[in-house]
Amino acid sequence: MNETVKNVGLFGLVACLIVGTGFVQGANAALVIVNFGLISAIMALGVNLQWGFAGLFNIGVMGFVALGGLAAVLIGMPPTTEAIAAGGGRMLIAMVVGVATIIGAVMVYCRMAPGRTRTVALIALLIIGFLCYRALFDPARDAIEAVNPAGTGYLGGLGIDGIWMVIAWPVGGMLAAGAAWVIGKTALGLRSDYLAIATLGIAEIIIAVLKNEDWLSRGVKNVVGVPRPTSYEVDLQADPAFVERAAGFGLDPVLGSTIYVKLQYSVLFTIVLAIVLILAQLALASPWGRMMRAIRDNEVAAEAMGKDVTARHLQIFILGSAICGMAGAMMTTLDSQLTPAAYQPLRFTFLIWVMVIVGGSGNNFGAVLGGFLIWFLWIQVEPASAYLLAAITAPLADGSALKDHLLDGAAHMRLITMGLVLLLVLRFAPRGLIPER
Amino acid sequence: MDFLNAIIVLLNFVIVPGIAYGSQLALGALGVTLIYGILRFSNFAHGDTMAFGAMVTILVTWGLQGMGVSFGPLPTALLALPFGILGCALLVLFTDRTVYRFYRKQKAEPVILVIVSMGVMFIMNGIVRLIIGPDDQRFADGERFIMRARDFKEMTGLAEGLALRTSQVITVVTAIIAVALLFWFLNKTRTGKSMRAYSDNEDLALLSGINPERVVVYTWLIVAALATTAGVLYGLDKSFKPFTYFQLLLPIFASAIVGGLGSPIGAIVGGFVIAFAEITITYPLKKVLGYLMPESLEPDGLVQLLTTDYKFAVSFAILIVILLFKPTGLMKGKAL
């Protein structure tokens, strides 16, 4: 059996699993898995770029995904004109002051000669800057958050609607790239475990910002009704032409419209995945990709050959994070809501890592396969283990405390399963299902 | 008088909680640093190891409470702690046998071991949630306070009270005992010395006839004891919730790195640095300044530099500053 046959077979297997879901649980359930699988595959490609190509240990994926989600809100939601009038300008000035303080501090640090004068100047600049920033920021925030706090209480976005909403995806990527630049400038070049802890921390901070800065993202009050680039079910159901077409397929309008909308998403996501995958493949085969792998395998040798290791690392860190941010924006448009409290590192960082390791780090097709396969398992392990636990506990009396407890535990089986899958793959197929060539 | 009042406010809300939190972080960071020193990888499952040990302790505590056993004014959990340590030790030794040993034999790269520990983290996290559930559990019993704020006010006649919770005092006392035992073990016993030798230079230690597997087993036993103690103390002081323990990973690693990975003293220093920084920066200083400053200058706002939710940002900022300016940490890490 040659490699191509095996790989096609693996993809075929995952396709069968998803199609099987369609027959057992309905087309809607299968399409949900497909859509999230597509998003997961894109995230896995981003992480694969960083880990598989360059050996960068980034466990702050969640932060970049969340920033992408914020981009969807900032692009799609209608602007809260009253709030902008009340505090938008002041907020902008506060932000400028904040950024200027940091840039100034960096300038002072780089330009002035080391010594006591520099330390004093640096500390004075930071304290004065911070006080100015808070003096401007606090009233602006209060003014913005006072405007109809139950309904809006935030600045809102640009109010872009319809198919143009896809702009939010690259914007999410750019937002994540900007954050990645700042992080990369400070934290890259650290040893791999240190970079890991640093990225873990930055992800938690980004989530804390989204949860607390109500003026920006409504915080834990969540943003709902983020516009979609697709049709809306209610519009389709009211459209006689669509109802007729659905009837032609033997579907009632409700089922037909939900499937139609999900298919629209699937098509859009597939286009994005295809573009990212083609670009990643081209990059992998290009001299640039070879250089990246050379740096990964032996940094010292690559540096001796005149490669700028730090700059290349920064480059690929930004690219990978941008892809994750884009996927995050796609996910928020699919959910059409931003719930900062839903971002959990196990789900949005470590699960993506499982996808990359299981699929095969360093291989783009492996990452895509891992994305679909692990997402399928993540979704299906819960009902499967509920079924299994029900079978195991069948002899126990109904309503017994142990039985109820075990049945409640089904939700946590997915964590154990993911850990087991990761450990088994690392042990018996350390290069993943589709190894790097 | 105002000056005294200011000091009492600071003691009550910053210093006492800071010492307690710092002790918990120090115990956690000691575990991380030991694994890094001997097994040479960053163990991402450490937060969940703490959660597992604490969970076993809680289950035994409930059992003891059910049997009517109590520890007088002290929490029953202290009686259950040895059982928790035992349970946790069995789990980590089992994990080492089934998972880590394979990679040790292969001399795998540290980063592979880190990824392996991610898998272990998933499984431990799942097991803890499966057994005890994802919700908050309170298991502290016995006397809640050693000194109540009201009693303190009556005793001293000051306007501000100083409360001393039992859990805070127990945390500090237990931490001191644990650290003293650890240092005695590392510096005075034969096994402890062989551990330090192994951490310092693996090849030389092997040549001198030190059995590496024995060193590893002892390391895991100590780590289990430290992790369980840290987990139980944190749970007594705040409350037990699996997800919180997972999140403790960041401040714990920050403490270990700030102090210098691999250095036990560094882990303790780092723990207190991180704890005090987190609490001071997220505590509203209005009351303290209100006592210290003349009335005309009294601040209007809360004088809270950052809200409590940004405490991660504090650990992170300290971590970055230390890594950029003193990459080996405050205490020069690497060897025990």
PDB file of C-alpha atoms in Angstrom, chain A residues 10 157 229 278 324-325 334 397:
ATOM      1  CA  LEU A  10      -7.648   8.170   5.920  1.00  0.00           C
ATOM      2  CA  GLY A 157     -18.787  48.152  15.056  1.00  0.00           C
ATOM      3  CA  PRO A 229     -22.374  36.539   5.318  1.00  0.00           C
ATOM      4  CA  ILE A 278      -2.652  25.846  -1.194  1.00  0.00           C
ATOM      5  CA  CYS A 324      -5.795  31.263  13.820  1.00  0.00           C
ATOM      6  CA  GLY A 325      -7.326  34.734  14.134  1.00  0.00           C
ATOM      7  CA  LEU A 334     -20.885  31.041  12.238  1.00  0.00           C
ATOM      8  CA  ALA A 397     -31.028   0.744  40.239  1.00  0.00           C
TER       9      ALA A 397
END
